[in-house]
Coordinates of C-alpha atoms in Angstrom, one line a residue:
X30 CA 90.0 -47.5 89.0
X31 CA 87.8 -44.4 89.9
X32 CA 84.1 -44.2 88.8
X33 CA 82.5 -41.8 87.6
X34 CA 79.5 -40.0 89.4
X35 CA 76.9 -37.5 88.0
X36 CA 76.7 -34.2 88.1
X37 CA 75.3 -33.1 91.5
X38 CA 75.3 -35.9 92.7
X39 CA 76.1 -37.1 96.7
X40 CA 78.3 -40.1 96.8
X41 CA 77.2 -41.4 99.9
X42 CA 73.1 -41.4 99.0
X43 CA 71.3 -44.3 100.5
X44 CA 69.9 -46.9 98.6
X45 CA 66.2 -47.0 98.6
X46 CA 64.6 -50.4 100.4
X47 CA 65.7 -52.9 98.3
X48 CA 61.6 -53.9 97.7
X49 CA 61.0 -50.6 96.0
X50 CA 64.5 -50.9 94.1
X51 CA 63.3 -53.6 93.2
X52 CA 60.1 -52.6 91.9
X53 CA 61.2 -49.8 89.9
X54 CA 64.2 -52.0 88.3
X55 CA 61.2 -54.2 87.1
X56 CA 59.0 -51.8 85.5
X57 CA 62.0 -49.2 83.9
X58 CA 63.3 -52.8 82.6
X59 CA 59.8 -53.6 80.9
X60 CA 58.9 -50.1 79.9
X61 CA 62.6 -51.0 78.0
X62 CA 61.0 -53.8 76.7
X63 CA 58.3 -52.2 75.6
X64 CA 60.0 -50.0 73.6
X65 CA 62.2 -52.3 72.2
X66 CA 59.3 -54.6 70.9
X67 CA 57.7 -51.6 69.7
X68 CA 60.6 -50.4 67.4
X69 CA 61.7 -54.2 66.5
X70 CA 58.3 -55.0 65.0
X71 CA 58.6 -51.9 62.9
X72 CA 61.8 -52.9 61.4
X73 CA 60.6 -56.3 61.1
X74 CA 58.1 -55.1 58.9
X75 CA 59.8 -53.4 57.1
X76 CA 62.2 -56.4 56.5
X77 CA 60.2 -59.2 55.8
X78 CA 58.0 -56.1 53.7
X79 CA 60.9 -55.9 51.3
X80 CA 61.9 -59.1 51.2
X81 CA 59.1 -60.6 50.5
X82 CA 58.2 -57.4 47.9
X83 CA 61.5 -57.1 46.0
X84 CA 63.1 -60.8 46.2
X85 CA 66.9 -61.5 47.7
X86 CA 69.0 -59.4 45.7
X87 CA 66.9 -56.3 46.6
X88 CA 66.6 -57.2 49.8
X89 CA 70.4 -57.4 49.9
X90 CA 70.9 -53.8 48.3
X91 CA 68.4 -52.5 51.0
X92 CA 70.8 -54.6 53.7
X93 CA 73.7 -52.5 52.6
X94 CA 71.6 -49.5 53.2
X95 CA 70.9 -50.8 56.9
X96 CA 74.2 -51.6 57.9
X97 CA 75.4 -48.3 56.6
X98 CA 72.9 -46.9 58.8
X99 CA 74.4 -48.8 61.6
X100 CA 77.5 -47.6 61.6
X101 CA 76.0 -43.9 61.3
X102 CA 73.8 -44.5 63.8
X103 CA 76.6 -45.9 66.3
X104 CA 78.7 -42.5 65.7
X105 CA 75.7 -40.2 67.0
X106 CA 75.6 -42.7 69.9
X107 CA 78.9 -42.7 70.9
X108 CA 79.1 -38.8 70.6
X109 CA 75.9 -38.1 72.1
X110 CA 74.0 -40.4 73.9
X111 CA 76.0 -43.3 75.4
X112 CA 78.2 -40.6 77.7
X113 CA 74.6 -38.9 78.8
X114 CA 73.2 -42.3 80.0
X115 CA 76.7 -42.7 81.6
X116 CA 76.7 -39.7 83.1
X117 CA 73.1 -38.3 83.5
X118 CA 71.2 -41.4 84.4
X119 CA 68.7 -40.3 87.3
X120 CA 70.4 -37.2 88.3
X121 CA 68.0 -33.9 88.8
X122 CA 65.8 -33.0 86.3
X123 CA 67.1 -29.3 85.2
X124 CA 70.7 -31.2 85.3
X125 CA 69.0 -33.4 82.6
X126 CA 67.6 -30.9 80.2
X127 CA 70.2 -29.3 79.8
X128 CA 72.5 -32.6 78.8
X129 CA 69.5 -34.0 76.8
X130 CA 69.6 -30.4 74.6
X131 CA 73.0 -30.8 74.2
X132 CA 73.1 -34.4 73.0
X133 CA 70.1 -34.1 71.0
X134 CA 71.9 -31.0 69.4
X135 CA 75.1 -33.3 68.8
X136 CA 72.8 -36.4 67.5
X137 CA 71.5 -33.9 65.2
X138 CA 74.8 -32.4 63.7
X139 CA 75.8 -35.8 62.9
X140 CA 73.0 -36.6 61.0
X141 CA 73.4 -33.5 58.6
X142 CA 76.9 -34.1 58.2
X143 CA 76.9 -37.8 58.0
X144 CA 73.9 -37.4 55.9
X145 CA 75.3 -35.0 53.6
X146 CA 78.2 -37.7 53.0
X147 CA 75.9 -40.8 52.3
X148 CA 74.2 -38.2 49.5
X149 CA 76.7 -37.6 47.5
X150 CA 78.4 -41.0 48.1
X151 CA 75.1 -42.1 46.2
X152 CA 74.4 -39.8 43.6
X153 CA 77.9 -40.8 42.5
X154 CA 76.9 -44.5 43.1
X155 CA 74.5 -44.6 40.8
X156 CA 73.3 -48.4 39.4
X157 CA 70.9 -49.9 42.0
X158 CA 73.2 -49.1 45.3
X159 CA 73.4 -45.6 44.7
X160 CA 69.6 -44.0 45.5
X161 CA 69.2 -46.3 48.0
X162 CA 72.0 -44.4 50.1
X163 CA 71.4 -41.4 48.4
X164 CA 67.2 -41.7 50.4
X165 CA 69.6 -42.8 53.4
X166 CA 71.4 -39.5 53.2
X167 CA 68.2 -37.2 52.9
X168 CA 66.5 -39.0 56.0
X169 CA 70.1 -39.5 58.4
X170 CA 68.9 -36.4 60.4
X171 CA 65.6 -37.7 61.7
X172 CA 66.5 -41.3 62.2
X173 CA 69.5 -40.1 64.5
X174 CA 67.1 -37.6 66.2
X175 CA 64.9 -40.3 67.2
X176 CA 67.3 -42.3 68.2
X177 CA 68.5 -39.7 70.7
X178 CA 65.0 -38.9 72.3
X179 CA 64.6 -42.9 73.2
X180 CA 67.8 -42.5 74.9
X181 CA 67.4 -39.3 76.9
X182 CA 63.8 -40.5 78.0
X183 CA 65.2 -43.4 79.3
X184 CA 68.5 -41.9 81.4
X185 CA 65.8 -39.8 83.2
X186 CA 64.1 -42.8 83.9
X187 CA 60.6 -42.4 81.8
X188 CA 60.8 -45.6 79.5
X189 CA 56.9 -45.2 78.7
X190 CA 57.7 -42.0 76.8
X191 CA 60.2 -43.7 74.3
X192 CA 57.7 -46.4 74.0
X193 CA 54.8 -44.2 72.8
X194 CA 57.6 -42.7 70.4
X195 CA 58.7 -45.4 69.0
X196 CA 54.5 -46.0 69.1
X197 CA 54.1 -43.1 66.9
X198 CA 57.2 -44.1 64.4
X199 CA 55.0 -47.7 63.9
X200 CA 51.6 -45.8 63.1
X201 CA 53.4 -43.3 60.6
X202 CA 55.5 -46.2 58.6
X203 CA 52.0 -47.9 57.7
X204 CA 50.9 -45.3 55.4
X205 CA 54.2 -44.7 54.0
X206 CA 54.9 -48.4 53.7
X207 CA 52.1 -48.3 51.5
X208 CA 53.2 -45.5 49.1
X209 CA 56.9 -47.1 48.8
X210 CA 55.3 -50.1 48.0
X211 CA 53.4 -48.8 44.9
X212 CA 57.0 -46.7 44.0
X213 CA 58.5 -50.9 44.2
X214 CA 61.8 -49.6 45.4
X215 CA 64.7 -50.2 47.5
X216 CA 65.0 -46.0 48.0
X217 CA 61.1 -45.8 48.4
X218 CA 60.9 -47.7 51.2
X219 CA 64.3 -46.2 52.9
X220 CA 62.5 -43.1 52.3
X221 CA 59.6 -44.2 54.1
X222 CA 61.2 -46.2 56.9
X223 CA 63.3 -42.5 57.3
X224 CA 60.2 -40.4 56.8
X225 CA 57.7 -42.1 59.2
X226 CA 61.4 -41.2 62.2
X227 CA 61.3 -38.0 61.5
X228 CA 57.4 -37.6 62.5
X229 CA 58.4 -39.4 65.6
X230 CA 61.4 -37.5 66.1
X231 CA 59.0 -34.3 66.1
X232 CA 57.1 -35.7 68.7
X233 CA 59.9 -36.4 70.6
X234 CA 60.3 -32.3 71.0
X235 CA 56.6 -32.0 72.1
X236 CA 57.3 -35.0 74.6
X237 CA 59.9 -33.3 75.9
X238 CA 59.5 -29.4 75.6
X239 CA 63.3 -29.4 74.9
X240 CA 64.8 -27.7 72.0
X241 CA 67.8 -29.9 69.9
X242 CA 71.2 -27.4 70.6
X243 CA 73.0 -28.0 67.5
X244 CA 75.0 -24.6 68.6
X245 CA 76.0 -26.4 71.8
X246 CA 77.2 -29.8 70.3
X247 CA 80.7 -28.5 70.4
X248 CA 80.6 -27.8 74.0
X249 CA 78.7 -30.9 74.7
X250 CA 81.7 -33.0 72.8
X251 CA 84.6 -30.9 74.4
X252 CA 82.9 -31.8 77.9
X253 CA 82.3 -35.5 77.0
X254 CA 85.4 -35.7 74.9
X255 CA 86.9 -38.6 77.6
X256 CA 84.3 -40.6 77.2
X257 CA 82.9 -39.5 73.8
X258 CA 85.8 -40.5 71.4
X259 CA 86.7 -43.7 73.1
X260 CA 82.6 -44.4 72.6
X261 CA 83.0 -43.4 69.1
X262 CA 85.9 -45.8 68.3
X263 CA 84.0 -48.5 70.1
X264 CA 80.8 -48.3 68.8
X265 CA 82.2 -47.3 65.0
X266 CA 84.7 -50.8 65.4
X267 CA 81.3 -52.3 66.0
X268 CA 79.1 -51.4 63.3
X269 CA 82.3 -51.0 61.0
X270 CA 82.9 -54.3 61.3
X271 CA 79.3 -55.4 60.4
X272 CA 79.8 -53.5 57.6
X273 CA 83.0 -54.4 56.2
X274 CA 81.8 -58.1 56.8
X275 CA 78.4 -57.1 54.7
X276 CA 80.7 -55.4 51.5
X277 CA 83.1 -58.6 52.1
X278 CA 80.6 -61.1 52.0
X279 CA 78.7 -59.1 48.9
X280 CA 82.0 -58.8 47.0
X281 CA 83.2 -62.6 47.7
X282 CA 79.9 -64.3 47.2
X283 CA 77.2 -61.7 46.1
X284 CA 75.0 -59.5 47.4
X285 CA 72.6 -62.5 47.6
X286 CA 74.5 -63.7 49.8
X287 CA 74.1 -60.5 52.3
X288 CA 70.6 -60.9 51.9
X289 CA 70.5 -64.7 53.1
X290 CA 72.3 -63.7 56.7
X291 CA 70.1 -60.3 57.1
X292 CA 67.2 -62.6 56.5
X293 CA 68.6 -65.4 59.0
X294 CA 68.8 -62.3 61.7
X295 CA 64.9 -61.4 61.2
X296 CA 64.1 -64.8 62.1
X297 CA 66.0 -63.8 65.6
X298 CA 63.8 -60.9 65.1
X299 CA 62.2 -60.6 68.4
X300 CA 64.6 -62.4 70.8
X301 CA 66.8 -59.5 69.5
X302 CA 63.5 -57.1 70.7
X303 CA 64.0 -58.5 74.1
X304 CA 68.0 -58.0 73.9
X305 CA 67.8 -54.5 72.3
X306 CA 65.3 -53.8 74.3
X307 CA 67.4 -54.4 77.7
X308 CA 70.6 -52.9 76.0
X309 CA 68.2 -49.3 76.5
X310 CA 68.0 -49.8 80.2
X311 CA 71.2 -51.6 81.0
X312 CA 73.6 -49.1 82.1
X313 CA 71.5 -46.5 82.9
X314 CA 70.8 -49.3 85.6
X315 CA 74.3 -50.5 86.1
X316 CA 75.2 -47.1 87.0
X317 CA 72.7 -47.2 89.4
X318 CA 74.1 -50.3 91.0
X319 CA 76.8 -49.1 91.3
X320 CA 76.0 -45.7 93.0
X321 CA 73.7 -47.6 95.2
X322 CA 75.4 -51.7 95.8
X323 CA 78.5 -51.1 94.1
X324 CA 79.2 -54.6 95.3
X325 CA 76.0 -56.1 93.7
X326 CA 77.4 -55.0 90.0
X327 CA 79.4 -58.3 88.9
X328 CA 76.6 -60.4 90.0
X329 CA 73.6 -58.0 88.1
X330 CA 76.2 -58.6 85.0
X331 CA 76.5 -62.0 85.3
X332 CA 72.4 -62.4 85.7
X333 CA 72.1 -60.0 82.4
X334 CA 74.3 -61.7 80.4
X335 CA 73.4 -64.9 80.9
X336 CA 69.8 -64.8 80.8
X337 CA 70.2 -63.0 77.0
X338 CA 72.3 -65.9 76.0
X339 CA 70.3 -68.3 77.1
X340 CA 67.2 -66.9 75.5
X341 CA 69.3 -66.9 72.5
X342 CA 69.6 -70.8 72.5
X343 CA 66.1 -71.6 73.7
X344 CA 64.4 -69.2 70.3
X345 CA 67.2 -70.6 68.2
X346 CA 66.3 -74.0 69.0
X347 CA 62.3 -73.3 68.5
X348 CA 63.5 -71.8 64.7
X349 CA 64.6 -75.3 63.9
X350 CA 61.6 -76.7 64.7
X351 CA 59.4 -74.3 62.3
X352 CA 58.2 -75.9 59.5
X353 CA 59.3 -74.3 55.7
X354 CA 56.0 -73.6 55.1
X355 CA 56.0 -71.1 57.2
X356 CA 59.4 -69.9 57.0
X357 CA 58.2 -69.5 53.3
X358 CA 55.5 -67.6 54.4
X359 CA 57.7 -65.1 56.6
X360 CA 60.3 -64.5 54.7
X361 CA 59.3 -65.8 51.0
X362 CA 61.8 -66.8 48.6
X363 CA 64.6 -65.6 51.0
X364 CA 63.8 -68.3 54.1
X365 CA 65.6 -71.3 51.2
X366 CA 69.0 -69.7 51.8
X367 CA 68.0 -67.9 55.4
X368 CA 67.6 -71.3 56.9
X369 CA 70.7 -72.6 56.2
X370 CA 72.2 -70.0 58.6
X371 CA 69.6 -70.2 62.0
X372 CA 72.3 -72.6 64.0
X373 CA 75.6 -70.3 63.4
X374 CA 73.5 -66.7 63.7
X375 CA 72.0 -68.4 66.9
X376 CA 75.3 -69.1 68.5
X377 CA 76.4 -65.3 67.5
X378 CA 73.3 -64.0 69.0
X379 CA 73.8 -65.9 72.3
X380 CA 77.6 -65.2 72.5
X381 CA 76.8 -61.3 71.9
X382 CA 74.1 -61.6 74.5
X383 CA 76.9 -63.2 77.0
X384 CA 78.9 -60.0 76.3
X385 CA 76.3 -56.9 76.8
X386 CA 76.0 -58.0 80.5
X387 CA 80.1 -57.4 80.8
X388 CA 79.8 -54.4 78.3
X389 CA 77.0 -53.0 80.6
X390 CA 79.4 -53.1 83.7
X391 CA 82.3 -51.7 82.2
X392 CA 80.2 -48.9 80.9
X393 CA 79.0 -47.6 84.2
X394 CA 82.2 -48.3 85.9
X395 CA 83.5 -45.6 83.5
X396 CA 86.0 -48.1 82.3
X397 CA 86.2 -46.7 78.6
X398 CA 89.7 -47.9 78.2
X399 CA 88.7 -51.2 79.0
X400 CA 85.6 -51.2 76.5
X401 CA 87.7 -49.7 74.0
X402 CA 90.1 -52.5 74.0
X403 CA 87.7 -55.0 74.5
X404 CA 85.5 -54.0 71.1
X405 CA 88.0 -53.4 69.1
X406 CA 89.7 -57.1 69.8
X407 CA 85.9 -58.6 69.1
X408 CA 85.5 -56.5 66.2
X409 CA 88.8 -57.7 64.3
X410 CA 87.8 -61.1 65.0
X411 CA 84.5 -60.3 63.9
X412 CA 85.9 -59.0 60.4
X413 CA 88.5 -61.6 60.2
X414 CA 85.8 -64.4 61.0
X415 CA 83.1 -63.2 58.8
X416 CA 85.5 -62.8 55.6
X417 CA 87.6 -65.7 56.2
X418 CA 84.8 -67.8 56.5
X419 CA 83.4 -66.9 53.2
X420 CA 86.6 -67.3 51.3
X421 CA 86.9 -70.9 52.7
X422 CA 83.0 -71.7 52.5
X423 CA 81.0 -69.1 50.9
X424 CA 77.9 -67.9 53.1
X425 CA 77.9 -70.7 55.7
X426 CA 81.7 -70.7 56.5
X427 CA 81.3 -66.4 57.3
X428 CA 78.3 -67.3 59.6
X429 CA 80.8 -70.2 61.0
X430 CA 83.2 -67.7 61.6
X431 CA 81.0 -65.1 62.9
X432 CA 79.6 -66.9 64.9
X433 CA 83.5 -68.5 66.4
X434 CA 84.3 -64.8 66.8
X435 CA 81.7 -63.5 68.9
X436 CA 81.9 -66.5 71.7
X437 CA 85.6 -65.4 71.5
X438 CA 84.8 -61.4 71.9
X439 CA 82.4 -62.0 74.6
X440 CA 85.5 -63.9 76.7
X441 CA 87.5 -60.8 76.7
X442 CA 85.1 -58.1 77.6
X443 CA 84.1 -60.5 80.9
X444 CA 88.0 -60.5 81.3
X445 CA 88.6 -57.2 81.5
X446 CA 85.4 -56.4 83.7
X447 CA 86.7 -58.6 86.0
X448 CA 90.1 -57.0 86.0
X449 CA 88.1 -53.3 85.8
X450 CA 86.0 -54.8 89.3
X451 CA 89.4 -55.6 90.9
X452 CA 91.1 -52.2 90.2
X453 CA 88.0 -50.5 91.6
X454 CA 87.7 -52.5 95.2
X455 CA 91.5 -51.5 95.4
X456 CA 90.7 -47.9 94.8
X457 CA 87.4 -47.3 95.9
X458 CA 87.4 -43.6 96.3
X459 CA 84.7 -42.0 93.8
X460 CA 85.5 -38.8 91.4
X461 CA 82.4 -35.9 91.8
X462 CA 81.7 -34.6 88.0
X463 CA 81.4 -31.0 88.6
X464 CA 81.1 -30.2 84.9

């Protein structure tokens, strides 16, 4: 297995003193945090704010509409961000711009033509489902926009600025959290929530003083393109599968029923800050394990993964201890059938967790074929869990099987970066990206 190196980079650089690695490793991991914590409490808000606004059903509706978003959101990282932390993480800065323009350009492109899908998709909709994806549509381009700044600041190693973006999206979403909530529905508030990303996606220009290419995302895709579309399969398989699950469970039970687990999975609302929040900086920092202690990478994996999963268990366990009062006050009339769920989404949470530290490794080992094969087992298991389950026990048995499915998933990606480690020790030799 060869890995991949940056452009312009020297193979043979010498790590820094491992003190001072060790010190920056701590703060670009909290500024990660950080951000994380920052974005998470926004879309908590706006969660428990609709929820708790426009009851379960609603809240469901408005669930399909995020999902939908997630799989949108996972093409435009695939395509444009995931090879440029691969692949530009800490390499020199005019090496960076020019990637960052590019990616930004493609994140972009798939936002207007993604968007442009979800538009008419809901204008033909119609009924309650249809304007909220037809508002999802409209507001596509600036959400993926964002996105791609939060990534690009953190490759080049600046977490703080993708904090104080995501800073800014959190102070523009109050005032139009307050106008949606007057409008009273599910399309208001996407607009909002979409509206308040695209102020933060301008400021993510100023930030950086780089221009979004849209006229260079082919380029950018035909020089990513081994890397890209293997990305783009993996990350689709991912969020496809969460929403196929979603539609499942909505068409075998009801869409109250998608509402209950959303609502179960804003109760791991900020253990999944802390995760997200690591996912930000985790291969930008595997790949600089690997450049610097290749033979330190299974071990930072193994530390990473584990530590998610067992915050996972340990925040799981303190939701069965909260009283339903206040469950009732979080989440409303939602936290009755939200409850129900906190033991399976727990163990789905943690076995996810488990994974990301393997994911992380096989990502900056390059090992795309590996990844590849790995997501798309977890995500048929995944599907076939989550709408088996509901067919044999309604809501609790798809959170069963979820839940059954993920532990499983997160075997196989450790197998196969422990197979990916092995091939690389045999064939050590590194291959210089010129391109």
């Amino acid at each position: 297995m060869t890995s991949m190196t940056t452009e312009g980079e020297n193979p043979q650089t010498t790590a820094p003193p491992a003190g001072s690695a060790r010190r920056a490793l701590v703060g670009r991991l909290s500024w990660g945090l950080a951000d994380q914590a920052a974005s998470s409490v926004s879309n908590f808000a706006v969660g428990i704010y609709v929820a708790r606004s426009l009851g379960v059903t609603a809240f469901g509706v408005f669930s399909l509409a995020w999902v939908t978003y997630g799989v949108v959101l996972n093409v435009s990282r695939g395509l444009a961000t995931d090879p440029l932390v691969v692949r530009f993480s800490g390499v020199p800065d005019a090496s960076w711009r020019g990637a960052v323009a590019r990616s930004t350009g493609t994140a972009l492109g798939v936002g207007g033509a993604l968007g442009a899908v979800c538009l008419v998709a809901g204008l033909g909709l119609g009924g309650r489902v249809g304007p909220a994806f037809a508002a999802l549509g409209v507001m596509l381009p600036g959400l993926l926009l964002q996105d791609a700044w939060r990534f690009s600041f953190f490759a080049n190693g600046a977490g703080r600025k993708a904090f104080v973006n995501d800073v800014v999206w959190g102070i523009a979403l109050v005032p139009a959290m307050v106008v949606a909530a007057r409008v009273g529905s599910v399309a208001a508030f996407v607009l909002a929530w979409g509206a308040s990303a695209t102020v933060a996606a301008g400021y993510g220009y100023l930030q950086s003083g780089i221009r979004p290419g849209m006229t260079e995302a082919r380029g950018w895709l035909r020089e990513q393109r081994d890397l890209g579309y293997r990305y783009l399969v993996e990350n689709v398989s991912l969020s496809g599968a969460s929403q196929l699950r979603a539609y499942g469970l909505g068409a075998i039970v009801g869409v109250s029923a998608v509402g209950a687990v959303r609502g179960a999975e804003l109760l791991l609302g900020p253990f999944l800050a802390v995760l997200m929040g690591l996912s930000l900086v985790t291969v930008p920092e595997a790949a600089r394990v690997l450049r610097q202690a290749p033979q330190r990478l299974g071990r930072f994996c193994l530390l990473l993964g584990g530590g998610q999963a067992a915050g996972a268990l340990l925040w799981g366990t303190s939701l069965l201890l909260m009283p339903d009062r206040l469950g009732e006050l979080v989440l409303g009339d939602v936290w009755h059938s939200s409850s129900q769920l906190i033991v399976q989404i727990t163990l789905s949470v943690a076995g996810a967790g488990l994974g990301t530290g393997a994911a992380a490794g096989l990502r900056a080992l390059g090992a795309a074929r590996r990844s590849l094969r790995s997501q798309l087992f977890a995500s048929a298991c995944y599907v076939g869990g989550g709408l088996g389950g509901a067919a044999l026990a309604g809501t609790a048995g798809s959170a069963w099987g979820v839940a059954a499915a993920t532990i499983s998933g997160s075997a196989v990606w450790w197998l196969q970066l422990r197979s990916a480690l092995r091939e690389r020790r045999r064939d050590p030799i590194p291959e210089v990206r010129t391109s």
